[in-house]
Tab-separated table of C-alpha atoms in Angstrom:
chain	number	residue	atom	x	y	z
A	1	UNK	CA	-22.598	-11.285	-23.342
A	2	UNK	CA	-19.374	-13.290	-22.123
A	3	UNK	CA	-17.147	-10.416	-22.805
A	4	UNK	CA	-19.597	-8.365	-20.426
A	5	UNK	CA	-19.328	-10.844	-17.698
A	6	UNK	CA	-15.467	-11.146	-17.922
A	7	UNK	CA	-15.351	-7.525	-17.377
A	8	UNK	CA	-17.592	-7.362	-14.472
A	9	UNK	CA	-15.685	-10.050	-12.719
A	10	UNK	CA	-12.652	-8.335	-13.446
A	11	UNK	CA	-13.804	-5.208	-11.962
A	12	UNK	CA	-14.778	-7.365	-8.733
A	13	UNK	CA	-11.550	-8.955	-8.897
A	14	UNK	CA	-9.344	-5.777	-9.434
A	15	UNK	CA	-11.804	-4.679	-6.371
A	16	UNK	CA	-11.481	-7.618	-4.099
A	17	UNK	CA	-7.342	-7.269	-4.830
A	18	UNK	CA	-7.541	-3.031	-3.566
A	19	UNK	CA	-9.749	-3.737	-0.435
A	20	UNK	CA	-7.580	-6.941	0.677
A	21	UNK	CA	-4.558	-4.442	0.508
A	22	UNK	CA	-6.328	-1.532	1.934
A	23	UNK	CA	-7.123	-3.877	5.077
A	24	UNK	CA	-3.550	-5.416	5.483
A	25	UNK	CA	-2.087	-2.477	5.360
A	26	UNK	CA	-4.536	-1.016	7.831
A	27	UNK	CA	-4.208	-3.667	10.219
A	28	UNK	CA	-0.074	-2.857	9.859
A	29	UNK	CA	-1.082	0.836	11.107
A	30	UNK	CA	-3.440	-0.351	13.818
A	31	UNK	CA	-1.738	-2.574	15.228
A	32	UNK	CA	0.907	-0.327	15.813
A	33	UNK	CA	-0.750	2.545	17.004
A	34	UNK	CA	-3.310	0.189	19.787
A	35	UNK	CA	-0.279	-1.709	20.797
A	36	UNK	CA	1.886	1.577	21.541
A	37	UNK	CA	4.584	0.896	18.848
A	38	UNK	CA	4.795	4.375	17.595
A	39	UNK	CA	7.472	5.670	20.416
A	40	UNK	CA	9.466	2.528	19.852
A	41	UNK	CA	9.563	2.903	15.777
A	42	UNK	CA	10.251	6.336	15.965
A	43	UNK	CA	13.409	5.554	18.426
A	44	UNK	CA	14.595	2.602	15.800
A	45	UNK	CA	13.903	4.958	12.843
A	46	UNK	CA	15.914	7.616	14.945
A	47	UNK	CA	18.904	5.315	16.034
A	48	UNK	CA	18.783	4.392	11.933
A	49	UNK	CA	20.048	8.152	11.755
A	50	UNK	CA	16.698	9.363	10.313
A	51	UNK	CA	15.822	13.107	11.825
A	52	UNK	CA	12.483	13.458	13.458
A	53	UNK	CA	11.769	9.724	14.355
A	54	UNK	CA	8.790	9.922	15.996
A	55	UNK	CA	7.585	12.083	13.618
A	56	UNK	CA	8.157	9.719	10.847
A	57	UNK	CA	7.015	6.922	12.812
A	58	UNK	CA	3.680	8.931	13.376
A	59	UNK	CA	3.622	10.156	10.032
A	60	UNK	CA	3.826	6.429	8.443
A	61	UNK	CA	0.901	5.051	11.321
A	62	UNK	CA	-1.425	7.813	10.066
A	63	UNK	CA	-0.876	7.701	6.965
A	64	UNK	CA	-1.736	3.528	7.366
A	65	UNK	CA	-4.694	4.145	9.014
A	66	UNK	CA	-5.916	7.278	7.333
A	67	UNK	CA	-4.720	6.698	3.505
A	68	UNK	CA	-6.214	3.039	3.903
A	69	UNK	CA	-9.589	4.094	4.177
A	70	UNK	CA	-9.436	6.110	0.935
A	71	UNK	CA	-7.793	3.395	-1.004
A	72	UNK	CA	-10.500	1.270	-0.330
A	73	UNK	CA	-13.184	4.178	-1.299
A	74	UNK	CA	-10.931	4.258	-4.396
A	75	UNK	CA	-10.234	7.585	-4.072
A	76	UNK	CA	-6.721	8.979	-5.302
A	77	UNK	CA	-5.676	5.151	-5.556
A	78	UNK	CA	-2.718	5.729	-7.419
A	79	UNK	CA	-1.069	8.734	-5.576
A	80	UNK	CA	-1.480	7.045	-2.218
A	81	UNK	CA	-0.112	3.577	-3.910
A	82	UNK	CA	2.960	5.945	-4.908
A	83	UNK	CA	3.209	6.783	-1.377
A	84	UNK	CA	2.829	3.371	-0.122
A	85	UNK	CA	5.251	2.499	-1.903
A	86	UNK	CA	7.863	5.077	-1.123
A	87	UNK	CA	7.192	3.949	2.973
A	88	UNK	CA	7.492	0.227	2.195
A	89	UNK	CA	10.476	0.606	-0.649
A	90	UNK	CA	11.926	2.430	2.600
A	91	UNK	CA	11.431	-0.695	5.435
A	92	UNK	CA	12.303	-3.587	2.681
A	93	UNK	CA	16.132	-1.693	2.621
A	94	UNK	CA	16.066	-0.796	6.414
A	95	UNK	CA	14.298	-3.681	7.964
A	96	UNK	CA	13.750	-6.713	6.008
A	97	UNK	CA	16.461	-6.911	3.786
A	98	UNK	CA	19.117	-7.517	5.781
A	99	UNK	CA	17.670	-11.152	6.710
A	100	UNK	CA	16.910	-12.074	3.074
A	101	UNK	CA	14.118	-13.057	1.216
A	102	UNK	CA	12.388	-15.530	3.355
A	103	UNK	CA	9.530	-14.731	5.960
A	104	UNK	CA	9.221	-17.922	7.466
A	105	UNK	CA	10.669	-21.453	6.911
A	106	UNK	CA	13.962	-21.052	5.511
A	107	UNK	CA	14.876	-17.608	7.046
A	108	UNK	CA	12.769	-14.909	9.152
A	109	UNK	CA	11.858	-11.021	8.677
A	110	UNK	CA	12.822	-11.268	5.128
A	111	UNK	CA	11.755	-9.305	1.938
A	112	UNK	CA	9.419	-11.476	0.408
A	113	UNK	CA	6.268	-9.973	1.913
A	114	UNK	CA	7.067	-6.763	1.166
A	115	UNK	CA	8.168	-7.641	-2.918
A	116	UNK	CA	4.757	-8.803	-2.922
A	117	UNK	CA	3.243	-5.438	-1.531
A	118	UNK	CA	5.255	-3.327	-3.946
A	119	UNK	CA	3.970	-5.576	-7.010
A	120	UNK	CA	0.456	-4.903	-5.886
A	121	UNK	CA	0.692	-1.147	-4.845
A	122	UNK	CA	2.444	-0.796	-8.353
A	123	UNK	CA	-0.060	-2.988	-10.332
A	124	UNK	CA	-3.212	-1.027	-8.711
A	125	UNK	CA	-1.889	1.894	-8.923
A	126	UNK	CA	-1.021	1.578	-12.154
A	127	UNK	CA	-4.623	0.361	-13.190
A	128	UNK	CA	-5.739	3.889	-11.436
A	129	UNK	CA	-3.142	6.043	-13.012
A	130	UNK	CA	-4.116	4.883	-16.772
A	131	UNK	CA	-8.411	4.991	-16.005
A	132	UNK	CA	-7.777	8.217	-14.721
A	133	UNK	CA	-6.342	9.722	-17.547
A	134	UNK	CA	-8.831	7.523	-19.867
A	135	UNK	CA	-11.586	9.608	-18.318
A	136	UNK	CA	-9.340	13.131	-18.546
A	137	UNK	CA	-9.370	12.313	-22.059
A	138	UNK	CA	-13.075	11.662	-22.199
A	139	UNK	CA	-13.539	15.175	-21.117
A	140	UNK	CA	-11.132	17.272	-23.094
């Protein structure tokens, strides 16, 4: 009987942990696509000597807004955590890490944050990758 309630409450941990990051990481695509920062991001990605800025910059807000909403359905969780990953692997190198490791306090715009979102993406995704081939194995 314990053992059945410390799995439950780890599902609805493990479930509370992929809808928290589903929402911040919708809320990073939102916010730049209702406050018109798509133009501007694709520019900076552009003047970082990336082709197709805008394009990128349009790619990455969809893909926020649009990939977020499966991730919380928990659908394909650990493909679009691998491509999470791959877009915020990207902005730690090109935006945060040049001002360090701090957020706030003792720097600003550091990596910290994203370190954190890369641990999670990887840890959830991870979880996703091995059920789903647990239940491909089930069936063969």
């Amino acid at each position: 009987m314990f053992t059945d309630i410390v799995g439950r409450t780890e599902k609805r941990l493990w479930l509370v942990l992929r809808l928290t990051l589903a929402l911040l990481l919708a809320i990073h695509g939102w916010a730049r696509w209702l406050n018109g920062g798509v133009l501007p991001f694709g520019d900076w990605l552009s003047s970082q000597g990336l082709p197709a800025g805008f394009y990128l910059a349009a790619f990455v807000t969809g893909y926020e807004i649009i990939a977020t909403l499966l991730y919380a359905a928990g659908k394909w969780v650990w493909q679009l955590s691998v491509g999470f990953m791959l877009i915020y692997a990207t902005g730690l190198v090109l935006v945060h890490a040049p001002f360090g490791w701090f957020v706030v306090g003792a720097g600003r715009n550091g990596v910290e944050y994203s370190v954190l979102l890369l641990v999670l993406l990887c840890c959830i995704g991870y979880r996703d990758y091995v059920r789903a081939k647990d239940r491909h194995h089930e069936f063969n």
